[in-house]
Amino acid sequence: MTDSSLGCAFTVQDIPFSHHGSWFDLSPVISQHDRGRDLYLVSHQNGMHPVLRLVPLHPGNGERAGTTWQASPARLTWTSDSGRIDLVYETPDTVRLRGQGLALLVQPAVAELTPFSGTYFYRDPVDGSHQFSSYETGRRYRVTLLGEAVAGPLGAEGLGATARRLTLSGPNQWEAVIEEMDSARPPYTGAVDFSTALARSEAAFRGFADSVVPGEAGEAPAAELAAYVLWSATVRPAGFIRRPAVLMSKHWMDKVWSWDHCFNALALAPGLPELAWDQFQLPFDHQDGTGALPDSVTHSEILYNFVKPPIHGWALRRLRERLPRRLGTGELTETYTRLRRWTDFWLVARTAPGQRLPHYQHGNDSGWDNATTFDCRRVLITADLAAFLVLQLTQLSELAAELGRGQDADRHLRTADSIQQALLDQLWSGGRFHGLSPDTGHLSTSRSLLDLMPIVLGERLPRDVGDRLAENIASHLTGHGLATEHPDSPHYEPDGYWRGPIWAPSTVLIEDGLRRAGHTELADDISHRFRSLCETFGFAENFDALTGRGLRDRAYTWTASSYLLLADDHDRRSNPARHPAPHTHRRPR
């Protein structure tokens, strides 16, 4: 991260340029495995779709101009020796363009228009604007010229392989507007000028960053960039998204998965409590009749073919500690009901007859899709699942007590104790936890960090179990953080997804559990290494455990949130005078 007059600068090749609330971004990344040589307007409505390709041109001859990209939270710029083009968001669905010395070619990202795909281009006789109508997104992209701008349209109303393009230019400085809209809206009138739009966008980001960046300047040097990753990945309610939502990314991971959202909620809680609460509740808006949460939710898709691990009791406990206000009785009641139904799903729909512990149906249910824990069996009783449910039942007990439901509180606590005892009786053997097949009763062993996840039980663990878990966790610690597969394992892969790389959620969960189990020195070391990793390599989906190199998606919000959360926790421990004592929610039992 470097400083600029408009805040943190970043590489648009890694982090999309976007705006809080917007469903589109500007980026060369147009799919998981495809980076273009140009920038594209990429929409995330109805999936991830590059809609418009934006190419700077020499105005004299119309040839491609060699430019470089510069991005900060409020402005994206193409620069060359002969001129520049600036782009800012005026509103979440409207961008302003200003060019001098360069023209800009705007054309459909996909060349061909068929009856079922592509982008139709035409001039609207109502207001003289030029519009691109996208089959994939179901939206229109209206281009309105301002001031001295002139347009060179080609192929308007053309079909099939007809070349369709619009060139924006002007004799001196030119301006134009691109809007993403559903069907129609009044002609663009320009409520503010370019400089005002820039200033407003900068102020909007600054207000967000000031709310979520912990501590004093310089103590968490990547915090402002982390704030931008979160701010720019937030979308306004639309489609199946009923609340303001922080997507996992505005690259191809443009969904809310039903455990990722917990980490975003925790990072936002102290400074933006309402947005944080929306993040926690969002998947619960789509809870099904069995109590299951969806695997993921996005604009036009809800998937139930898998679930995600029940970390929500753990997350709610931490969330309530971090929120600056108490939850009202109505909020508590609704949350208790939703969390109880989610817990009952595991105790009923995912616990086989005669078994004391629930099971995953696939590694995807655990969130650790291809972890070696599941190499022997996909349908598996695992120690992490049991531990999460113990914490969730404990949180349910506390909620029930607050709501005056004493019998329910006692019942939840008894169930938590029963599951923890079964966890120790059935899965702890030879100084480690094992997986158990509910079909065969076979115990399996792996060298996955997932098998050590019961450390999240913290102070509830027997001392000898906690000490052994901490010892084994320490053996996964590389110079950069916790490898998800032991580096000495024959199954370790540097870019093996959950078979080696460092991940944010496992780091946060384990760091918290170690700290509550009394292993504070190891917890401090893990926190420090992960924060240093992010400060060096950014906010990738995961990281090579041996080199630290960021892997896959380089703008992942739960990584940014985990950095902010760990940095804030560190600041609270180091500088307690800055932070008022948290209000307590629990009644003594």
XYZ file of C-alpha atoms in Angstrom:
589
model
C 0.000 0.000 0.000
C 1.200 3.496 -0.794
C -0.192 6.898 0.093
C -1.801 9.214 -2.423
C -3.748 12.451 -2.208
C -6.921 10.395 -2.294
C -5.992 7.776 0.293
C -4.470 4.354 -0.225
C -3.476 3.520 -3.771
C -3.818 -0.041 -5.007
C -3.265 -2.234 -8.021
C -6.438 -2.551 -10.060
C -5.119 -5.823 -11.476
C -5.623 -7.282 -7.984
C -8.386 -5.184 -6.409
C -11.384 -4.032 -8.474
C -12.207 -0.325 -8.540
C -15.720 0.078 -7.209
C -17.897 1.987 -4.769
C -19.909 1.182 -1.664
C -23.363 0.015 -2.789
C -22.498 -0.584 -6.439
C -23.191 -3.848 -8.237
C -20.449 -3.225 -10.815
C -16.728 -2.543 -10.823
C -13.926 -1.629 -13.208
C -11.299 -4.329 -13.575
C -9.251 -6.326 -16.085
C -10.415 -9.520 -14.305
C -13.384 -10.858 -16.273
C -13.545 -14.442 -14.953
C -11.656 -16.719 -12.593
C -9.029 -17.581 -15.182
C -9.182 -14.603 -17.533
C -7.545 -11.196 -17.235
C -7.990 -8.844 -20.161
C -5.453 -6.336 -21.454
C -8.068 -3.603 -20.973
C -10.374 -2.486 -18.192
C -13.978 -3.645 -18.264
C -17.181 -2.578 -16.598
C -18.026 -5.839 -14.821
C -21.506 -6.330 -13.362
C -22.389 -8.773 -10.581
C -26.116 -8.840 -11.198
C -27.213 -12.268 -12.449
C -23.636 -13.478 -11.953
C -20.260 -12.000 -12.857
C -20.419 -10.533 -16.367
C -18.023 -8.231 -18.192
C -20.373 -5.868 -20.037
C -18.342 -3.029 -21.559
C -14.726 -2.910 -22.672
C -13.018 0.470 -22.201
C -10.014 1.236 -24.432
C -8.117 4.578 -24.494
C -7.365 5.813 -28.021
C -5.215 8.475 -29.631
C -7.800 11.064 -30.738
C -5.957 11.926 -33.938
C -5.749 8.472 -35.524
C -8.077 6.333 -33.414
C -5.342 3.840 -32.567
C -4.948 2.242 -29.153
C -3.051 4.453 -26.752
C -0.495 2.972 -24.404
C -1.618 3.889 -20.896
C -1.033 2.893 -17.297
C -3.726 2.451 -14.650
C -3.722 4.231 -11.328
C -6.385 3.594 -8.700
C -7.232 5.027 -5.306
C -10.521 4.662 -3.404
C -12.165 7.646 -5.160
C -10.590 7.793 -8.620
C -9.434 5.520 -11.440
C -7.098 7.007 -14.041
C -5.669 6.005 -17.401
C -2.511 8.041 -18.113
C -0.241 8.386 -21.118
C 2.332 10.892 -22.344
C -0.375 12.681 -24.311
C -3.249 12.807 -21.857
C -5.402 11.145 -19.245
C -8.895 9.860 -18.549
C -10.343 9.952 -15.038
C -13.309 7.946 -13.768
C -15.191 8.491 -10.498
C -18.459 7.183 -9.081
C -21.146 9.836 -8.837
C -23.585 7.360 -7.261
C -23.389 3.590 -6.797
C -24.905 3.034 -10.262
C -23.364 5.996 -12.107
C -19.773 6.778 -13.106
C -18.433 10.051 -14.477
C -15.653 10.118 -17.071
C -13.406 13.075 -17.895
C -10.806 12.975 -20.631
C -8.145 15.248 -22.055
C -5.711 14.330 -24.792
C -7.186 10.836 -25.059
C -10.391 9.391 -26.498
C -12.176 6.367 -25.074
C -13.616 3.436 -26.989
C -16.656 1.839 -25.326
C -17.774 -1.464 -26.818
C -19.505 -4.682 -25.722
C -17.190 -7.064 -23.932
C -18.583 -9.918 -26.043
C -18.400 -9.200 -29.757
C -21.344 -11.233 -31.021
C -25.023 -10.564 -30.334
C -27.319 -13.600 -30.495
C -30.990 -14.035 -29.546
C -29.782 -15.375 -26.174
C -26.535 -13.575 -25.368
C -24.560 -10.443 -25.913
C -25.194 -6.706 -25.773
C -27.457 -4.678 -28.054
C -26.363 -1.124 -28.915
C -28.605 1.733 -30.036
C -29.205 5.489 -29.773
C -32.204 6.479 -27.658
C -34.272 9.085 -29.557
C -35.861 10.279 -26.305
C -32.740 11.893 -24.847
C -30.021 11.305 -27.449
C -28.067 8.981 -25.163
C -26.371 5.805 -26.354
C -27.422 2.591 -24.646
C -25.987 -0.892 -24.323
C -28.601 -3.475 -23.302
C -27.024 -6.592 -21.762
C -28.715 -9.968 -22.075
C -26.558 -11.490 -19.315
C -27.190 -8.902 -16.603
C -30.692 -7.913 -17.694
C -29.664 -4.257 -17.334
C -29.023 -1.285 -19.588
C -25.900 0.858 -19.611
C -26.696 4.398 -20.704
C -23.932 6.694 -21.951
C -24.725 10.417 -21.864
C -22.344 13.018 -23.277
C -21.652 16.211 -21.356
C -20.189 19.566 -22.348
C -17.966 19.458 -25.417
C -17.930 15.684 -25.691
C -18.677 14.135 -29.051
C -19.563 10.566 -29.858
C -18.545 8.378 -32.752
C -21.096 5.549 -32.772
C -20.678 2.565 -35.045
C -23.002 -0.380 -35.582
C -26.034 0.987 -33.752
C -28.986 -1.425 -33.986
C -26.722 -4.022 -35.550
C -27.174 -7.732 -34.879
C -24.994 -10.810 -35.013
C -21.295 -10.095 -35.514
C -21.803 -6.432 -36.442
C -19.093 -4.297 -34.863
C -20.775 -2.131 -32.215
C -18.822 0.665 -30.590
C -18.949 4.180 -29.236
C -15.957 6.534 -29.190
C -15.954 9.395 -26.701
C -13.758 12.400 -27.395
C -13.755 16.194 -27.562
C -11.758 19.152 -28.857
C -10.454 19.961 -25.378
C -11.662 18.336 -22.198
C -14.640 16.018 -22.577
C -16.983 14.407 -20.062
C -19.533 11.594 -20.150
C -21.629 9.506 -17.796
C -22.320 5.759 -17.756
C -25.328 4.546 -15.754
C -26.426 1.002 -14.927
C -30.232 0.942 -14.873
C -33.086 -1.546 -14.996
C -35.305 -0.308 -17.825
C -35.690 3.463 -18.090
C -35.167 6.627 -16.092
C -35.424 10.369 -16.750
C -32.670 11.868 -18.912
C -29.450 12.480 -17.037
C -29.236 16.104 -15.892
C -25.997 16.164 -13.911
C -26.736 17.113 -10.318
C -23.045 17.735 -9.521
C -19.870 18.431 -11.443
C -16.924 16.058 -11.725
C -14.927 17.589 -8.899
C -17.881 17.442 -6.530
C -18.516 13.791 -7.410
C -14.849 13.065 -6.687
C -14.954 14.889 -3.350
C -18.139 13.105 -2.282
C -16.724 9.716 -3.142
C -13.539 10.460 -1.253
C -15.526 11.629 1.777
C -17.718 8.516 1.686
C -14.703 6.240 1.801
C -12.984 8.328 4.449
C -16.040 8.112 6.700
C -16.144 4.327 6.300
C -12.409 3.912 6.883
C -12.453 6.102 9.970
C -15.146 3.817 11.387
C -13.323 0.519 10.897
C -9.573 1.240 11.002
C -8.251 0.369 14.479
C -5.750 2.257 16.588
C -3.458 5.081 15.579
C -2.083 5.684 12.095
C 0.789 3.365 11.306
C -0.019 0.713 13.905
C -1.927 -1.348 11.338
C -0.367 -0.175 8.067
C -2.659 -2.220 5.809
C -5.872 -1.231 7.612
C -6.926 1.488 5.201
C -6.535 -0.818 2.221
C -8.466 -3.497 4.110
C -11.212 -0.929 4.679
C -11.305 -0.201 0.938
C -11.647 -3.901 0.114
C -14.705 -4.063 2.397
C -16.179 -0.703 1.358
C -15.898 -1.385 -2.356
C -17.281 -4.950 -2.091
C -20.478 -3.815 -0.357
C -23.637 -3.834 -2.483
C -27.061 -2.317 -1.908
C -30.106 -4.603 -1.474
C -31.217 -6.154 -4.787
C -32.527 -9.511 -5.950
C -32.165 -12.117 -3.206
C -29.910 -9.789 -1.212
C -32.350 -8.127 1.186
C -29.844 -6.084 3.186
C -26.693 -4.140 2.421
C -24.223 -6.963 1.877
C -20.455 -7.343 1.824
C -19.738 -9.787 -0.987
C -16.712 -11.984 -0.556
C -15.239 -10.194 -3.546
C -16.144 -8.259 -6.658
C -14.097 -10.742 -8.610
C -15.623 -14.163 -9.306
C -16.263 -14.917 -5.596
C -19.199 -12.499 -5.698
C -21.446 -14.208 -3.137
C -22.122 -14.320 0.588
C -21.263 -17.766 1.954
C -22.829 -18.804 5.236
C -19.727 -18.569 7.366
C -17.667 -15.959 5.543
C -20.191 -13.311 6.567
C -19.386 -13.808 10.266
C -15.854 -12.436 9.907
C -17.067 -9.369 8.027
C -19.641 -8.747 10.749
C -16.978 -8.908 13.458
C -14.671 -6.434 11.717
C -17.472 -3.925 11.162
C -19.114 -4.205 14.577
C -17.400 -1.485 16.663
C -17.694 1.328 14.119
C -20.586 0.298 11.858
C -22.872 -1.788 14.087
C -25.942 -1.728 11.846
C -23.997 -2.881 8.800
C -22.324 -5.533 10.961
C -25.676 -6.802 12.218
C -26.955 -7.008 8.639
C -23.949 -9.155 7.708
C -24.590 -11.579 10.548
C -28.305 -11.917 9.803
C -28.190 -12.056 5.998
C -28.006 -15.867 5.477
C -30.635 -16.354 8.182
C -33.061 -14.431 5.939
C -33.050 -17.558 3.751
C -33.165 -20.268 6.431
C -35.230 -23.202 5.129
C -37.912 -25.276 6.821
C -35.408 -27.649 8.430
C -33.439 -24.781 9.930
C -30.583 -25.110 7.437
C -28.793 -22.015 6.199
C -28.029 -21.819 2.485
C -24.540 -22.554 1.290
C -24.451 -19.151 -0.406
C -26.603 -16.207 -1.435
C -26.061 -13.692 -4.187
C -28.090 -11.390 -6.404
C -30.005 -14.022 -8.343
C -29.101 -17.367 -6.761
C -29.533 -19.181 -3.452
C -27.804 -22.546 -3.142
C -28.764 -25.233 -0.622
C -26.836 -28.199 -2.022
C -24.278 -27.790 0.768
C -24.237 -25.918 4.066
C -21.424 -24.288 6.014
C -20.128 -25.002 9.539
C -22.130 -23.708 12.517
C -19.653 -21.102 13.726
C -22.528 -18.704 14.348
C -22.713 -19.218 18.103
C -18.992 -18.458 18.374
C -19.458 -15.442 16.101
C -22.495 -14.127 17.987
C -20.630 -14.223 21.292
C -17.778 -12.193 19.837
C -20.136 -9.918 17.926
C -22.039 -8.983 21.066
C -18.768 -8.205 22.817
C -17.784 -5.860 19.981
C -21.081 -4.115 19.273
C -21.265 -0.687 20.938
C -24.902 -1.202 21.907
C -27.006 -3.856 23.556
C -29.405 -5.824 21.404
C -33.075 -5.154 22.034
C -35.474 -7.843 23.196
C -36.943 -8.179 19.704
C -33.518 -8.654 18.138
C -32.545 -11.163 20.819
C -35.750 -13.139 20.368
C -35.453 -13.327 16.592
C -31.769 -14.260 16.799
C -32.400 -16.898 19.439
C -35.103 -18.501 17.276
C -32.937 -18.498 14.169
C -29.875 -19.846 15.969
C -31.923 -22.541 17.710
C -33.377 -23.740 14.398
C -29.888 -23.787 12.833
C -28.618 -25.851 15.767
C -31.587 -28.226 15.609
C -30.796 -28.858 11.936
C -27.480 -30.419 12.973
C -28.940 -32.319 15.922
C -31.813 -33.777 13.879
C -31.177 -33.737 10.118
C -27.429 -34.396 10.412
C -27.268 -36.851 13.323
C -27.722 -40.482 12.281
C -29.841 -42.856 14.424
C -27.769 -44.259 17.265
C -25.061 -41.619 16.925
C -24.185 -39.047 19.590
C -22.540 -36.610 17.179
C -23.621 -34.988 13.882
C -21.819 -35.382 10.578
C -20.847 -33.489 7.466
C -22.024 -34.896 4.124
C -18.997 -33.528 2.274
C -15.908 -31.454 2.937
C -17.781 -28.508 1.411
C -20.094 -28.498 4.453
C -17.103 -27.843 6.698
C -15.934 -24.882 4.619
C -12.618 -26.775 4.173
C -13.720 -28.246 0.852
C -10.803 -30.583 0.035
C -9.084 -30.921 3.424
C -7.302 -34.244 3.877
C -9.639 -34.971 6.803
C -12.131 -36.092 4.143
C -9.773 -38.182 2.031
C -10.948 -41.483 3.503
C -14.678 -40.675 3.731
C -16.722 -37.702 2.602
C -19.612 -38.367 5.006
C -17.826 -37.925 8.308
C -18.274 -37.034 11.969
C -15.521 -34.522 12.724
C -14.211 -32.861 15.850
C -14.526 -29.302 14.558
C -18.264 -29.717 13.946
C -18.877 -31.018 17.451
C -16.827 -28.187 18.974
C -18.705 -25.507 17.047
C -22.023 -26.958 18.182
C -20.894 -26.947 21.814
C -20.166 -23.229 21.510
C -23.439 -22.611 19.696
C -25.464 -24.435 22.341
C -23.647 -22.523 25.074
C -24.569 -19.257 23.359
C -28.177 -20.429 23.011
C -28.218 -21.144 26.735
C -27.063 -17.615 27.488
C -29.648 -16.098 25.126
C -32.425 -18.191 26.624
C -31.444 -17.071 30.137
C -31.517 -13.416 29.070
C -34.975 -13.929 27.603
C -36.244 -15.524 30.809
C -36.461 -19.037 29.391
C -34.713 -20.843 32.204
C -35.724 -24.384 31.237
C -34.509 -23.871 27.684
C -31.258 -22.436 29.006
C -30.635 -25.522 31.137
C -31.564 -27.885 28.299
C -29.153 -26.222 25.859
C -26.354 -26.369 28.398
C -26.976 -30.064 29.083
C -26.887 -30.779 25.356
C -23.622 -28.848 25.024
C -22.078 -30.865 27.837
C -23.318 -34.103 26.281
C -21.836 -33.307 22.870
C -18.528 -32.269 24.384
C -18.351 -35.512 26.338
C -19.123 -37.507 23.185
C -16.432 -35.542 21.350
C -13.861 -36.606 23.921
C -15.165 -40.159 24.298
C -15.444 -40.998 20.612
C -12.978 -38.804 18.701
C -10.048 -38.229 21.092
C -7.557 -41.066 21.009
C -3.787 -41.310 21.113
C -3.375 -37.628 21.879
C -5.326 -36.370 18.867
C -8.804 -36.045 17.394
C -9.993 -38.348 14.629
C -12.822 -38.426 12.107
C -15.507 -41.085 12.503
C -17.576 -42.647 9.744
C -21.247 -42.782 10.830
C -21.695 -45.762 8.482
C -18.740 -47.992 9.383
C -17.545 -46.645 12.715
C -14.035 -46.425 11.243
C -11.730 -43.818 12.784
C -9.638 -41.782 10.342
C -6.531 -39.698 10.859
C -5.105 -36.837 8.851
C -2.562 -34.056 9.290
C -5.069 -31.333 8.526
C -5.304 -28.309 10.782
C -9.058 -28.970 10.736
C -8.549 -31.851 13.184
C -7.091 -29.357 15.684
C -10.026 -26.959 15.470
C -11.572 -28.048 18.812
C -9.134 -25.571 20.358
C -12.044 -23.135 19.766
C -13.547 -24.609 22.928
C -10.912 -22.649 24.826
C -11.517 -22.691 28.545
C -13.989 -25.587 28.232
C -11.240 -28.025 27.183
C -9.565 -30.335 29.688
C -6.124 -28.909 30.308
C -4.211 -31.873 28.895
C -6.293 -31.842 25.701
C -5.811 -28.103 25.233
C -2.066 -28.390 25.790
C -1.713 -31.185 23.227
C -3.790 -29.276 20.688
C -1.646 -26.163 21.204
C 1.515 -28.225 20.722
C 0.236 -29.663 17.461
C -1.029 -26.290 16.259
C 2.429 -24.815 16.833
C 3.888 -27.461 14.524
C 1.709 -26.081 11.669
C 3.159 -22.593 12.126
C 5.413 -21.429 9.297
C 7.157 -18.092 9.035
C 3.914 -16.637 7.674
C 1.185 -18.403 9.619
C -0.800 -21.592 10.090
C -0.541 -24.076 7.212
C -3.848 -25.899 6.787
C -2.013 -29.143 6.013
C 1.147 -29.905 7.965
C 4.131 -28.885 5.798
C 5.725 -32.302 6.428
C 2.646 -34.153 5.187
C 2.951 -36.053 1.891
C -0.377 -34.455 0.942
C 0.829 -30.869 1.425
C 0.358 -28.679 -1.678
C 1.599 -25.062 -1.881
C -1.535 -24.038 -3.821
C -3.743 -26.887 -2.682
C -6.654 -24.812 -1.392
C -7.242 -26.342 2.090
C -4.334 -28.782 1.713
C -1.583 -26.385 2.746
C -2.212 -22.667 2.236
C -2.823 -20.207 5.065
C -6.432 -19.042 5.418
C -7.924 -16.180 7.398
C -10.884 -17.965 9.068
C -8.860 -20.851 10.485
C -6.314 -18.324 11.773
C -8.937 -16.215 13.564
C -10.794 -19.165 15.071
C -7.640 -20.848 16.344
C -6.101 -17.621 17.647
C -9.248 -16.945 19.678
C -9.419 -20.495 21.041
C -5.750 -20.545 22.038
C -6.139 -17.266 23.857
C -9.174 -18.491 25.813
C -7.355 -21.761 26.596
C -4.502 -19.820 28.167
C -1.939 -20.184 25.358
C -1.589 -16.436 24.898
C 2.026 -16.416 23.705
C 1.222 -18.742 20.809
C -1.945 -16.765 20.054
C 0.058 -13.524 19.967
C 2.586 -15.091 17.591
C -0.123 -16.322 15.215
C -1.818 -12.921 15.212
C 1.444 -11.119 14.520
C 2.439 -13.418 11.670
C -0.929 -13.196 9.951
C -1.045 -9.411 10.232
C 2.479 -9.201 8.805
C 1.456 -11.555 6.007
C -1.405 -9.261 4.969
C 0.776 -6.166 5.234
C 3.261 -7.752 2.839
C 1.072 -9.727 0.436
C -2.376 -8.137 0.655
C -5.779 -9.738 1.145
C -5.763 -12.850 -1.000
C -8.255 -15.677 -0.580
C -5.359 -17.738 0.792
C -1.565 -17.703 0.897
C 1.325 -20.040 0.167
C 2.315 -21.137 3.669
C 6.042 -21.286 2.877
C 6.525 -18.197 0.705
C 3.586 -16.045 1.819
C 2.564 -15.361 -1.781
C -1.107 -14.449 -2.162
C -3.124 -17.053 -4.068
C -6.301 -16.970 -6.157
C -8.641 -14.051 -5.466
C -6.529 -11.076 -4.343
C -9.391 -8.951 -2.964
C -11.141 -11.236 -0.491
C -13.186 -9.519 2.179
C -12.957 -12.121 4.949
C -9.179 -11.827 4.735
C -9.387 -8.041 5.014
C -11.867 -8.369 7.875
C -9.701 -10.883 9.701
C -6.771 -8.494 9.457
C -8.878 -5.648 10.866
C -10.250 -7.883 13.627
C -6.829 -9.132 14.724
C -5.365 -5.624 14.498
C -8.202 -4.216 16.609
C -7.852 -6.981 19.199
C -4.117 -6.319 19.364
C -4.711 -2.605 19.828
C -7.223 -3.247 22.623
C -4.736 -5.439 24.463
C -1.835 -3.035 23.907
C -3.707 0.196 24.593
C -6.590 -0.555 26.942
C -6.950 3.105 27.911
C -8.203 3.877 24.386
C -11.072 1.432 24.695
C -13.913 1.523 27.201
C -14.646 -1.711 29.009
C -17.110 -3.797 26.948
C -20.610 -4.000 28.301
C -21.555 -7.444 29.519
C -24.461 -9.410 28.111
C -24.359 -12.482 30.254
C -26.227 -13.199 33.433
C -24.222 -15.110 36.036
C -25.151 -18.765 36.166
